[in-house]
Short mmCIF file of C-alpha atoms in Angstrom, two decimals:
data_model
loop_
_atom_site.label_atom_id
_atom_site.label_comp_id
_atom_site.label_asym_id
_atom_site.label_seq_id
_atom_site.Cartn_x
_atom_site.Cartn_y
_atom_site.Cartn_z
CA UNK X 1 -2.04 59.84 6.00
CA UNK X 2 -4.34 57.91 3.65
CA UNK X 3 -2.51 59.30 0.62
CA UNK X 4 0.86 58.20 2.05
CA UNK X 5 -0.43 54.78 3.07
CA UNK X 6 0.67 52.10 0.59
CA UNK X 7 2.70 54.51 -1.56
CA UNK X 8 5.79 52.47 -0.66
CA UNK X 9 6.42 49.26 1.31
CA UNK X 10 7.11 49.66 5.02
CA UNK X 11 9.09 47.58 7.47
CA UNK X 12 6.13 47.09 9.79
CA UNK X 13 2.38 47.25 9.19
CA UNK X 14 0.61 47.41 12.55
CA UNK X 15 -3.07 46.49 12.56
CA UNK X 16 -4.76 48.20 15.50
CA UNK X 17 -4.53 51.76 16.84
CA UNK X 18 -4.97 51.05 20.53
CA UNK X 19 -2.30 51.55 23.17
CA UNK X 20 -0.27 48.55 21.96
CA UNK X 21 -0.40 49.54 18.30
CA UNK X 22 0.55 53.13 19.12
CA UNK X 23 3.29 51.97 21.48
CA UNK X 24 4.75 49.61 18.88
CA UNK X 25 4.77 52.40 16.28
CA UNK X 26 6.48 54.82 18.65
CA UNK X 27 9.15 52.33 19.66
CA UNK X 28 9.80 51.15 16.11
CA UNK X 29 10.04 54.60 14.51
CA UNK X 30 12.45 55.75 17.19
CA UNK X 31 14.67 52.81 16.22
CA UNK X 32 14.65 53.83 12.55
CA UNK X 33 12.04 51.41 11.19
CA UNK X 34 9.36 52.54 8.74
CA UNK X 35 5.88 51.92 10.15
CA UNK X 36 2.25 52.18 9.10
CA UNK X 37 -0.64 51.79 11.59
CA UNK X 38 -4.21 51.17 10.47
CA UNK X 39 -7.37 51.02 12.56
CA UNK X 40 -10.93 50.47 11.38
CA UNK X 41 -12.13 53.18 13.78
CA UNK X 42 -10.48 55.92 15.84
CA UNK X 43 -7.32 55.66 17.89
CA UNK X 44 -8.12 54.01 21.25
CA UNK X 45 -11.66 53.20 20.08
CA UNK X 46 -11.68 49.84 21.87
CA UNK X 47 -10.30 48.72 25.21
CA UNK X 48 -7.69 51.49 25.29
CA UNK X 49 -10.33 54.14 26.05
CA UNK X 50 -12.58 51.89 28.15
CA UNK X 51 -10.27 50.86 30.99
CA UNK X 52 -10.43 51.88 34.64
CA UNK X 53 -8.07 54.72 33.66
CA UNK X 54 -5.37 53.65 36.10
CA UNK X 55 -1.62 53.21 35.85
CA UNK X 56 -1.08 50.82 38.70
CA UNK X 57 0.89 47.84 39.87
CA UNK X 58 -2.18 45.74 40.46
CA UNK X 59 -2.13 45.17 44.20
CA UNK X 60 -4.68 42.35 43.90
CA UNK X 61 -2.33 40.37 41.64
CA UNK X 62 -0.12 39.74 44.68
CA UNK X 63 -2.90 37.53 46.01
CA UNK X 64 -2.63 35.49 42.80
CA UNK X 65 1.17 35.24 43.25
CA UNK X 66 1.84 37.19 40.03
CA UNK X 67 4.79 38.96 41.62
CA UNK X 68 6.62 39.37 38.31
CA UNK X 69 3.65 41.17 36.75
CA UNK X 70 3.38 43.50 39.75
CA UNK X 71 7.11 44.30 39.68
CA UNK X 72 6.98 45.07 35.96
CA UNK X 73 3.88 47.21 36.46
CA UNK X 74 5.21 49.35 39.31
CA UNK X 75 8.46 49.84 37.39
CA UNK X 76 6.55 51.06 34.35
CA UNK X 77 4.36 53.26 36.54
CA UNK X 78 7.46 55.19 37.59
CA UNK X 79 8.66 55.57 33.99
CA UNK X 80 5.25 56.78 32.75
CA UNK X 81 5.08 59.37 35.52
CA UNK X 82 8.28 60.82 34.04
CA UNK X 83 7.28 60.48 30.38
CA UNK X 84 3.76 61.92 30.77
CA UNK X 85 3.39 63.82 34.07
CA UNK X 86 0.35 65.68 32.71
CA UNK X 87 -1.46 62.39 31.97
CA UNK X 88 -0.19 60.09 34.74
CA UNK X 89 -0.98 61.60 38.14
CA UNK X 90 -0.57 60.20 41.67
CA UNK X 91 -3.84 59.10 43.25
CA UNK X 92 -4.44 57.90 46.78
CA UNK X 93 -6.10 54.51 47.23
CA UNK X 94 -7.84 53.43 50.41
CA UNK X 95 -8.13 49.74 51.23
CA UNK X 96 -10.80 49.64 53.99
CA UNK X 97 -10.75 46.59 56.27
CA UNK X 98 -13.88 45.58 58.18
CA UNK X 99 -14.52 42.93 60.82
CA UNK X 100 -15.86 40.53 58.18
CA UNK X 101 -13.10 41.22 55.61
CA UNK X 102 -11.38 38.12 54.24
CA UNK X 103 -7.94 39.54 55.11
CA UNK X 104 -7.06 41.17 58.44
CA UNK X 105 -5.12 44.39 58.88
CA UNK X 106 -1.84 42.61 59.62
CA UNK X 107 -1.94 40.66 56.33
CA UNK X 108 -2.96 43.77 54.38
CA UNK X 109 -0.15 45.76 55.99
CA UNK X 110 2.36 43.06 55.02
CA UNK X 111 1.04 43.20 51.46
CA UNK X 112 1.50 46.97 51.43
CA UNK X 113 5.15 46.68 52.44
CA UNK X 114 5.68 44.09 49.71
CA UNK X 115 3.95 46.38 47.19
CA UNK X 116 6.16 49.33 48.16
CA UNK X 117 9.20 47.05 48.11
CA UNK X 118 8.50 45.81 44.59
CA UNK X 119 8.49 49.44 43.46
CA UNK X 120 11.91 49.77 45.13
CA UNK X 121 10.19 52.26 47.43
CA UNK X 122 9.67 54.66 44.52
CA UNK X 123 5.88 54.84 44.82
CA UNK X 124 4.43 58.35 44.44
CA UNK X 125 4.16 58.31 48.26
CA UNK X 126 4.82 55.70 50.94
CA UNK X 127 1.72 53.98 52.27
CA UNK X 128 0.42 54.69 55.77
CA UNK X 129 -2.15 53.06 58.00
CA UNK X 130 -5.27 55.04 58.93
CA UNK X 131 -7.44 54.38 61.97
CA UNK X 132 -11.24 54.55 61.89
CA UNK X 133 -10.99 58.02 63.44
CA UNK X 134 -8.52 59.14 60.75
CA UNK X 135 -10.93 57.91 58.09
CA UNK X 136 -13.75 60.09 59.39
CA UNK X 137 -11.69 63.02 58.12
CA UNK X 138 -9.88 61.43 55.18
CA UNK X 139 -12.93 59.76 53.59
CA UNK X 140 -16.09 60.82 55.47
CA UNK X 141 -18.46 59.14 52.98
CA UNK X 142 -17.03 55.69 53.73
CA UNK X 143 -19.12 53.27 55.81
CA UNK X 144 -17.80 53.37 59.39
CA UNK X 145 -19.75 50.47 60.91
CA UNK X 146 -17.35 47.61 61.85
CA UNK X 147 -14.47 49.49 60.19
CA UNK X 148 -11.11 48.44 61.64
CA UNK X 149 -8.87 50.74 59.59
CA UNK X 150 -7.47 51.23 56.11
CA UNK X 151 -4.03 51.58 54.56
CA UNK X 152 -3.68 54.57 52.24
CA UNK X 153 -1.35 53.74 49.36
CA UNK X 154 -0.61 55.44 46.06
CA UNK X 155 -0.92 54.48 42.42
CA UNK X 156 -1.76 56.73 39.45
CA UNK X 157 -4.74 57.77 37.37
CA UNK X 158 -4.56 58.55 33.66
CA UNK X 159 -6.54 59.59 30.62
CA UNK X 160 -6.21 56.32 28.72
CA UNK X 161 -7.43 57.70 25.38
CA UNK X 162 -5.03 60.63 25.49
CA UNK X 163 -2.14 58.42 26.54
CA UNK X 164 -2.79 56.40 23.38
CA UNK X 165 -3.24 59.53 21.28
CA UNK X 166 -0.02 61.21 22.40
CA UNK X 167 1.91 57.98 21.89
CA UNK X 168 0.57 57.84 18.32
CA UNK X 169 1.30 61.53 17.72
CA UNK X 170 4.90 60.99 18.79
CA UNK X 171 5.15 58.03 16.41
CA UNK X 172 3.78 60.19 13.58
CA UNK X 173 6.30 62.93 14.37
CA UNK X 174 9.00 60.31 13.91
CA UNK X 175 7.69 59.23 10.54
CA UNK X 176 4.93 56.69 11.20
CA UNK X 177 1.86 56.69 8.97
CA UNK X 178 -1.13 56.59 11.34
CA UNK X 179 -4.35 55.95 9.43
CA UNK X 180 -7.65 55.78 11.29
CA UNK X 181 -11.00 54.66 9.88
CA UNK X 182 -9.00 52.26 7.70
CA UNK X 183 -10.17 48.64 7.95
CA UNK X 184 -8.11 45.62 6.97
CA UNK X 185 -10.33 43.39 4.82
CA UNK X 186 -7.79 40.69 3.94
CA UNK X 187 -4.17 39.74 4.51
CA UNK X 188 -1.77 39.45 1.58
CA UNK X 189 0.33 36.28 1.43
CA UNK X 190 3.27 35.55 -0.86
CA UNK X 191 5.53 32.50 -0.70
CA UNK X 192 3.70 31.35 2.40
CA UNK X 193 4.37 34.59 4.32
CA UNK X 194 2.04 37.45 5.24
CA UNK X 195 3.40 40.47 3.38
CA UNK X 196 0.74 43.13 3.81
CA UNK X 197 -3.00 43.77 3.77
CA UNK X 198 -5.84 45.21 1.76
CA UNK X 199 -7.24 48.26 3.54
CA UNK X 200 -10.59 50.00 3.03
CA UNK X 201 -11.22 53.66 3.94
CA UNK X 202 -14.36 53.38 6.09
CA UNK X 203 -15.37 57.01 5.38
CA UNK X 204 -15.06 56.95 1.57
CA UNK X 205 -15.02 53.27 0.58
CA UNK X 206 -11.67 53.54 -1.24
CA UNK X 207 -9.35 50.52 -0.99
CA UNK X 208 -5.62 49.91 -1.45
CA UNK X 209 -2.98 47.28 -0.78
CA UNK X 210 -0.26 48.01 1.77
CA UNK X 211 2.97 46.03 1.55
CA UNK X 212 5.18 45.35 4.56
CA UNK X 213 8.15 43.20 5.53
CA UNK X 214 6.30 42.17 8.69
CA UNK X 215 2.68 42.52 9.82
CA UNK X 216 1.70 42.87 13.48
CA UNK X 217 -1.74 42.05 14.85
CA UNK X 218 -2.32 44.42 17.80
CA UNK X 219 -6.11 44.47 17.71
CA UNK X 220 -6.89 43.68 21.36
CA UNK X 221 -10.33 42.07 21.66
CA UNK X 222 -10.46 41.81 17.84
CA UNK X 223 -7.35 39.57 17.85
CA UNK X 224 -9.15 36.35 16.92
CA UNK X 225 -11.17 38.12 14.21
CA UNK X 226 -7.94 39.47 12.73
CA UNK X 227 -6.35 36.01 12.83
CA UNK X 228 -9.39 34.69 10.93
CA UNK X 229 -9.21 37.28 8.12
CA UNK X 230 -9.24 35.87 4.57
CA UNK X 231 -5.81 35.46 2.96
CA UNK X 232 -5.14 36.57 -0.59
CA UNK X 233 -2.61 34.11 -1.96
CA UNK X 234 -3.17 31.35 0.56
CA UNK X 235 -5.81 28.78 1.43
CA UNK X 236 -4.25 27.82 4.76
CA UNK X 237 -6.75 27.47 7.62
CA UNK X 238 -6.99 30.25 10.18
CA UNK X 239 -4.90 29.70 13.32
CA UNK X 240 -6.71 28.75 16.54
CA UNK X 241 -8.26 31.48 18.65
CA UNK X 242 -6.20 32.97 21.48
CA UNK X 243 -8.56 35.03 23.61
CA UNK X 244 -11.01 34.84 26.43
CA UNK X 245 -12.71 38.25 26.38
CA UNK X 246 -14.29 39.56 29.57
CA UNK X 247 -16.45 42.65 29.86
CA UNK X 248 -15.64 45.55 32.16
CA UNK X 249 -18.33 48.18 32.81
CA UNK X 250 -18.08 51.53 34.62
CA UNK X 251 -20.75 54.02 35.65
CA UNK X 252 -20.25 57.79 35.99
CA UNK X 253 -22.07 59.93 38.57
CA UNK X 254 -21.83 63.49 39.83
CA UNK X 255 -19.16 63.84 42.49
CA UNK X 256 -21.70 65.49 44.78
CA UNK X 257 -23.66 62.21 44.67
CA UNK X 258 -20.56 60.17 45.52
CA UNK X 259 -18.05 62.50 47.21
CA UNK X 260 -14.60 60.92 47.20
CA UNK X 261 -11.18 62.23 48.16
CA UNK X 262 -9.35 59.04 47.20
CA UNK X 263 -9.99 55.95 45.14
CA UNK X 264 -11.54 53.28 47.36
CA UNK X 265 -10.90 49.56 46.89
CA UNK X 266 -14.22 47.75 47.26
CA UNK X 267 -15.13 44.07 47.47
CA UNK X 268 -18.55 43.43 46.03
CA UNK X 269 -20.96 42.35 48.79
CA UNK X 270 -22.24 39.40 46.74
CA UNK X 271 -19.30 37.77 44.92
CA UNK X 272 -16.38 39.56 46.65
CA UNK X 273 -14.81 40.68 43.37
CA UNK X 274 -12.53 43.72 43.56
CA UNK X 275 -13.66 47.02 42.07
CA UNK X 276 -12.96 50.71 42.60
CA UNK X 277 -14.83 53.92 43.38
CA UNK X 278 -12.70 56.71 41.88
CA UNK X 279 -12.84 60.54 42.01
CA UNK X 280 -12.72 62.10 38.52
CA UNK X 281 -12.77 65.88 38.66
CA UNK X 282 -16.38 66.98 39.07
CA UNK X 283 -17.49 63.37 38.59
CA UNK X 284 -16.90 59.99 40.25
CA UNK X 285 -16.97 56.60 38.60
CA UNK X 286 -17.40 53.04 39.85
CA UNK X 287 -16.06 49.92 38.17
CA UNK X 288 -15.39 47.48 36.94
CA UNK X 289 -17.38 44.33 36.28
CA UNK X 290 -15.61 41.18 35.08
CA UNK X 291 -17.84 38.78 33.13
CA UNK X 292 -17.22 36.58 30.09
CA UNK X 293 -18.44 38.21 26.88
CA UNK X 294 -17.56 36.69 23.49
CA UNK X 295 -19.63 39.29 21.61
CA UNK X 296 -18.73 42.02 19.11
CA UNK X 297 -16.24 44.43 20.75
CA UNK X 298 -17.69 47.28 18.67
CA UNK X 299 -21.12 46.86 20.26
CA UNK X 300 -20.22 46.03 23.85
CA UNK X 301 -22.36 47.98 26.32
CA UNK X 302 -23.60 48.06 29.90
CA UNK X 303 -26.72 46.11 30.81
CA UNK X 304 -29.20 46.81 33.59
CA UNK X 305 -27.62 43.92 35.52
CA UNK X 306 -24.14 45.50 35.17
CA UNK X 307 -25.35 48.87 36.44
CA UNK X 308 -27.26 47.31 39.36
CA UNK X 309 -24.15 45.32 40.28
CA UNK X 310 -22.02 48.47 40.48
CA UNK X 311 -24.65 50.49 42.33
CA UNK X 312 -24.97 47.70 44.91
CA UNK X 313 -21.22 47.77 45.57
CA UNK X 314 -21.15 51.56 45.89
CA UNK X 315 -24.14 51.64 48.23
CA UNK X 316 -22.58 48.97 50.46
CA UNK X 317 -19.48 51.11 51.01
CA UNK X 318 -21.11 54.56 50.97
CA UNK X 319 -24.54 54.03 52.62
CA UNK X 320 -25.14 57.72 53.29
CA UNK X 321 -24.71 58.48 49.58
CA UNK X 322 -26.87 55.81 47.99
CA UNK X 323 -27.01 55.82 44.21
CA UNK X 324 -30.02 55.12 42.02
CA UNK X 325 -30.45 54.66 38.28
CA UNK X 326 -31.32 58.34 37.97
CA UNK X 327 -27.85 59.30 39.23
CA UNK X 328 -26.00 57.55 36.39
CA UNK X 329 -24.78 60.16 33.89
CA UNK X 330 -22.95 57.81 31.56
CA UNK X 331 -21.54 54.32 31.25
CA UNK X 332 -18.66 52.80 29.37
CA UNK X 333 -17.91 49.18 28.60
CA UNK X 334 -14.97 47.40 27.05
CA UNK X 335 -13.62 43.91 26.54
CA UNK X 336 -10.37 42.72 28.12
CA UNK X 337 -8.33 40.70 25.59
CA UNK X 338 -7.17 38.01 28.04
CA UNK X 339 -5.25 34.91 27.01
CA UNK X 340 -7.54 31.87 27.01
CA UNK X 341 -6.19 29.45 29.61
CA UNK X 342 -8.95 26.89 29.13
CA UNK X 343 -11.78 25.97 31.44
CA UNK X 344 -11.45 26.17 35.20
CA UNK X 345 -10.51 29.73 36.17
CA UNK X 346 -13.19 32.32 36.79
CA UNK X 347 -12.99 35.62 34.96
CA UNK X 348 -11.10 37.54 37.65
CA UNK X 349 -8.49 34.79 38.03
CA UNK X 350 -7.41 34.80 34.38
CA UNK X 351 -3.86 36.15 34.15
CA UNK X 352 -3.25 39.68 32.84
CA UNK X 353 0.10 38.58 31.40
CA UNK X 354 0.62 39.10 27.67
CA UNK X 355 1.69 36.73 24.93
CA UNK X 356 3.54 37.31 21.64
CA UNK X 357 3.09 34.69 18.91
CA UNK X 358 4.55 34.37 15.42
CA UNK X 359 2.15 32.37 13.29
CA UNK X 360 3.07 29.83 10.65
CA UNK X 361 2.70 32.51 7.97
CA UNK X 362 4.79 35.03 9.91
CA UNK X 363 1.95 37.14 11.30
CA UNK X 364 3.08 38.54 14.67
CA UNK X 365 0.32 38.76 17.27
CA UNK X 366 0.39 40.51 20.67
CA UNK X 367 -2.47 39.66 23.02
CA UNK X 368 -3.27 40.14 26.69
CA UNK X 369 -1.42 42.49 29.02
CA UNK X 370 -2.29 45.69 30.87
CA UNK X 371 -2.45 49.37 30.01
CA UNK X 372 0.30 50.06 32.55
CA UNK X 373 2.85 47.82 30.84
CA UNK X 374 2.14 48.86 27.26
CA UNK X 375 5.57 50.43 26.73
CA UNK X 376 7.38 47.28 27.88
CA UNK X 377 5.13 45.10 25.72
CA UNK X 378 5.82 47.34 22.72
CA UNK X 379 9.57 46.87 23.17
CA UNK X 380 9.14 43.09 23.22
CA UNK X 381 6.99 43.13 20.07
CA UNK X 382 9.47 45.30 18.14
CA UNK X 383 12.37 43.13 19.35
CA UNK X 384 10.44 40.10 18.06
CA UNK X 385 9.75 41.80 14.73
CA UNK X 386 13.41 42.80 14.32
CA UNK X 387 14.56 39.20 14.91
CA UNK X 388 11.96 37.98 12.40
CA UNK X 389 13.12 40.53 9.81
CA UNK X 390 16.77 39.62 10.37
CA UNK X 391 15.99 35.95 9.77
CA UNK X 392 13.98 36.73 6.63
CA UNK X 393 16.52 39.29 5.36
CA UNK X 394 13.83 41.96 5.61
CA UNK X 395 16.27 44.54 6.95
CA UNK X 396 18.75 44.27 4.06
CA UNK X 397 21.72 44.45 6.40
CA UNK X 398 20.54 47.50 8.37
CA UNK X 399 21.49 47.73 12.04
CA UNK X 400 18.50 48.46 14.28
CA UNK X 401 19.14 50.25 17.54
CA UNK X 402 17.68 49.17 20.90
CA UNK X 403 14.53 50.82 22.29
CA UNK X 404 14.71 54.56 22.92
CA UNK X 405 11.39 55.27 24.61
CA UNK X 406 12.35 55.16 28.29
CA UNK X 407 13.69 58.73 28.43
CA UNK X 408 11.77 60.44 25.63
CA UNK X 409 8.75 62.40 26.98
CA UNK X 410 5.40 62.30 25.23
CA UNK X 411 4.55 65.48 23.29
CA UNK X 412 2.53 67.13 26.09
CA UNK X 413 5.40 66.68 28.53
CA UNK X 414 7.99 68.46 26.39
CA UNK X 415 9.02 71.54 28.36
CA UNK X 416 7.18 70.38 31.48
CA UNK X 417 8.68 71.89 34.69
CA UNK X 418 11.32 69.75 36.36
CA UNK X 419 9.62 70.25 39.72
CA UNK X 420 6.29 69.02 38.25
CA UNK X 421 4.59 72.33 39.11
CA UNK X 422 1.63 72.39 36.73
CA UNK X 423 0.71 75.93 37.78
CA UNK X 424 3.70 77.22 35.80
CA UNK X 425 2.23 75.71 32.62
CA UNK X 426 -1.24 77.00 33.49
CA UNK X 427 0.20 80.52 33.70
CA UNK X 428 1.86 80.10 30.28
CA UNK X 429 -1.42 78.87 28.79
CA UNK X 430 -3.38 81.76 30.26
CA UNK X 431 -0.78 84.23 29.01
CA UNK X 432 -0.77 82.73 25.51
CA UNK X 433 -4.54 83.20 25.31
CA UNK X 434 -4.17 86.98 25.65
CA UNK X 435 -7.03 87.11 28.14
CA UNK X 436 -9.52 85.12 26.07
CA UNK X 437 -9.77 82.19 28.52
CA UNK X 438 -10.08 82.01 32.30
CA UNK X 439 -7.61 80.47 34.72
CA UNK X 440 -10.02 77.56 35.24
CA UNK X 441 -10.13 76.80 31.52
CA UNK X 442 -6.34 77.15 31.28
CA UNK X 443 -5.99 74.64 34.13
CA UNK X 444 -8.40 72.19 32.47
CA UNK X 445 -6.53 72.44 29.16
CA UNK X 446 -3.20 71.87 30.93
CA UNK X 447 -4.58 68.76 32.64
CA UNK X 448 -5.55 67.32 29.27
CA UNK X 449 -2.86 68.55 26.91
CA UNK X 450 0.14 69.43 29.07
CA UNK X 451 2.38 71.95 27.34
CA UNK X 452 0.46 71.42 24.09
CA UNK X 453 -2.31 73.49 25.68
CA UNK X 454 -0.25 76.60 24.89
CA UNK X 455 -0.97 76.09 21.17
CA UNK X 456 -4.71 75.84 21.88
CA UNK X 457 -4.57 79.07 23.88
CA UNK X 458 -2.77 80.74 20.98
CA UNK X 459 -5.67 79.74 18.70
CA UNK X 460 -8.01 81.57 21.06
CA UNK X 461 -5.78 84.66 21.06
CA UNK X 462 -5.82 84.73 17.27
CA UNK X 463 -9.56 83.98 16.98
CA UNK X 464 -11.37 84.82 20.24
CA UNK X 465 -14.56 83.10 19.08
CA UNK X 466 -12.76 79.78 19.58
CA UNK X 467 -12.64 80.44 23.35
CA UNK X 468 -16.39 79.92 23.52
CA UNK X 469 -17.50 77.01 25.79
CA UNK X 470 -19.08 74.01 24.09
CA UNK X 471 -21.41 73.45 27.05
CA UNK X 472 -22.40 76.37 29.32
CA UNK X 473 -20.64 76.12 32.67
CA UNK X 474 -18.09 73.56 31.49
CA UNK X 475 -14.42 74.20 30.54
CA UNK X 476 -14.35 72.54 27.10
CA UNK X 477 -14.03 75.15 24.33
CA UNK X 478 -14.42 75.35 20.56
CA UNK X 479 -10.65 75.65 20.04
CA UNK X 480 -10.31 72.03 21.15
CA UNK X 481 -12.40 70.96 18.16
CA UNK X 482 -10.13 72.91 15.82
CA UNK X 483 -7.04 71.41 17.47
CA UNK X 484 -8.49 67.88 17.37
CA UNK X 485 -9.05 68.05 13.61
CA UNK X 486 -5.81 69.82 12.67
CA UNK X 487 -3.38 68.21 15.12
CA UNK X 488 -4.96 65.04 16.55
CA UNK X 489 -6.32 63.11 13.58
CA UNK X 490 -9.98 63.49 14.61
CA UNK X 491 -12.21 62.59 11.66
CA UNK X 492 -15.71 62.21 13.18
CA UNK X 493 -17.91 63.77 15.84
CA UNK X 494 -17.44 60.61 17.92
CA UNK X 495 -13.66 61.04 17.78
CA UNK X 496 -13.98 64.53 19.25
CA UNK X 497 -16.73 64.14 21.84
CA UNK X 498 -15.83 60.67 23.12
CA UNK X 499 -12.02 60.56 23.10
CA UNK X 500 -10.65 64.10 22.52
CA UNK X 501 -12.83 66.04 25.01
CA UNK X 502 -14.63 63.28 26.99
CA UNK X 503 -17.88 65.27 27.00
CA UNK X 504 -19.54 61.94 26.19
CA UNK X 505 -18.76 60.85 29.78
CA UNK X 506 -18.64 64.10 31.74
CA UNK X 507 -21.52 66.24 30.46
CA UNK X 508 -24.92 65.51 32.03
CA UNK X 509 -26.38 65.38 28.49
CA UNK X 510 -23.36 63.43 27.17
CA UNK X 511 -22.55 66.17 24.66
CA UNK X 512 -25.81 65.90 22.74
CA UNK X 513 -26.55 69.58 23.29
CA UNK X 514 -23.36 70.69 21.51
CA UNK X 515 -23.09 67.90 18.93
CA UNK X 516 -24.63 69.96 16.11
CA UNK X 517 -22.25 72.83 16.75
CA UNK X 518 -19.30 70.44 16.79
CA UNK X 519 -20.46 68.79 13.55
CA UNK X 520 -20.89 72.18 11.90
CA UNK X 521 -17.38 73.32 12.87
CA UNK X 522 -15.81 70.02 11.83
CA UNK X 523 -17.74 70.14 8.57
CA UNK X 524 -16.24 73.51 7.75
CA UNK X 525 -12.73 72.25 8.47
CA UNK X 526 -13.14 68.94 6.63
CA UNK X 527 -15.37 70.02 3.75
CA UNK X 528 -18.39 67.93 4.72
CA UNK X 529 -21.59 68.28 2.76
CA UNK X 530 -24.89 68.25 4.64
CA UNK X 531 -25.40 64.51 4.17
CA UNK X 532 -21.98 63.76 5.70
CA UNK X 533 -22.62 66.12 8.59
CA UNK X 534 -25.96 64.44 9.32
CA UNK X 535 -24.35 61.00 9.05
CA UNK X 536 -21.69 61.90 11.60
CA UNK X 537 -24.25 63.44 13.93
CA UNK X 538 -26.33 60.28 13.79
CA UNK X 539 -23.24 58.14 14.39
CA UNK X 540 -22.66 60.07 17.61
CA UNK X 541 -26.28 59.87 18.71
CA UNK X 542 -26.16 56.12 18.16
CA UNK X 543 -23.05 55.92 20.37
CA UNK X 544 -24.85 57.78 23.15
CA UNK X 545 -27.89 55.55 22.73
CA UNK X 546 -25.73 52.43 23.07
CA UNK X 547 -24.27 53.73 26.35
CA UNK X 548 -27.84 54.25 27.60
CA UNK X 549 -29.12 50.90 26.38
CA UNK X 550 -29.17 49.57 29.95
CA UNK X 551 -32.06 51.91 30.79
CA UNK X 552 -34.34 49.80 28.60
CA UNK X 553 -33.99 46.92 31.05
#
């Protein structure tokens, strides 16, 4: 990808490899535009791998009268369930109502009917009201004192990093140049218009200029920093900042410590902010916080105060399963790139709507928005870019087709059963492995990769040593490292352990026990010398240390 980057001008240069950047590239390439995407780190390094991992309409936004946002979100939820059934899965949500709750059951029930109605009654399942007695069976860990009942409604969970990754892979299959660990150091300006960027390879130090008819800033919480980049060929002042960044923190615990059957909507006992307790395979996680944080998005991390805040909320709702600091396996933290609406609104009241701006020099910026609506936002950005190119004669008379992403499945959903029966794919994966992996590992691979898991199983059949677990007792295997490097653009140990396998979050040791083995295997594939291998190992250890920084108080 680096060798191809800059070898010829492209129609669109997209700065940022998060969900918006990947979505823009996928939409644009499927319309016939040439696209290059650059990111200073890995795909989904920022907010796109640090969300609450939900594809949802945002029930709480009804209370803020953002009906349009909710309608758009539930519509996109339905589409994403079809495009990526292996990554977007129905999840039950309980909304417990107590005697002291700020909304009574009647109001909540009315909100549920409105929520279902906005989805045109195409939710994964219709909501239903549960009595306190029903809840003793449905969610036995939930506090029962003063409980009046709870509606059970349905949204979806996702693997946010993999959703981004598969979107980028599809873009690459359609011709996009996707270059990670490639940092934009300056924008190129000619005749008063941004026409490209200087890019530095963060792993080798090499630099090159990339020319484009239009440049798109899709850098999420780095938006203002990108807007402020130096301009080669212009001394115009940087445009004003756009963002109000707020920090969201999650904690991960063993599911035995916090046994959940459904996601539970919680109101914090102190400030009444909404957060969730969510089941996650053999783990559970609680989040998120919502506090202003103007700091460096690359170094955002949980504090002791953040962790205590989340533990307090969990213990208020699940008093028989109280959590302590010792129960926290991992944390993650990210910054929401919200549009700055000026003083007055608290963090949770700031709109999640997005905004597309064309600057005076022609730089197109997308900011704000939600993970759930990324595909719709991508369409709007590409539509905006096409109009800009038509006005500037950047298309040379070419006709650009409308968006084609609504019906095209992501790579892992190609060949997925029409009846959504994942067990059929699991059987194919197990068969392709020729007996080298268990049914449990085949199921775990299918959950992560969809039909692409068959190729990983075939690696194991050809080289049985690749079926070896990375961590004893866990389903992640060495073949995933091979696949990540060869097929998923993984370039560092962090790429693999944080976003390709998620051992960083799920393993009790956060992957430290297998990091050397991973680095050794990657080094063989990528030709690392010992100094590079040690550098990448230390980079990963530093990432783990940052996630544990809160323990220092």
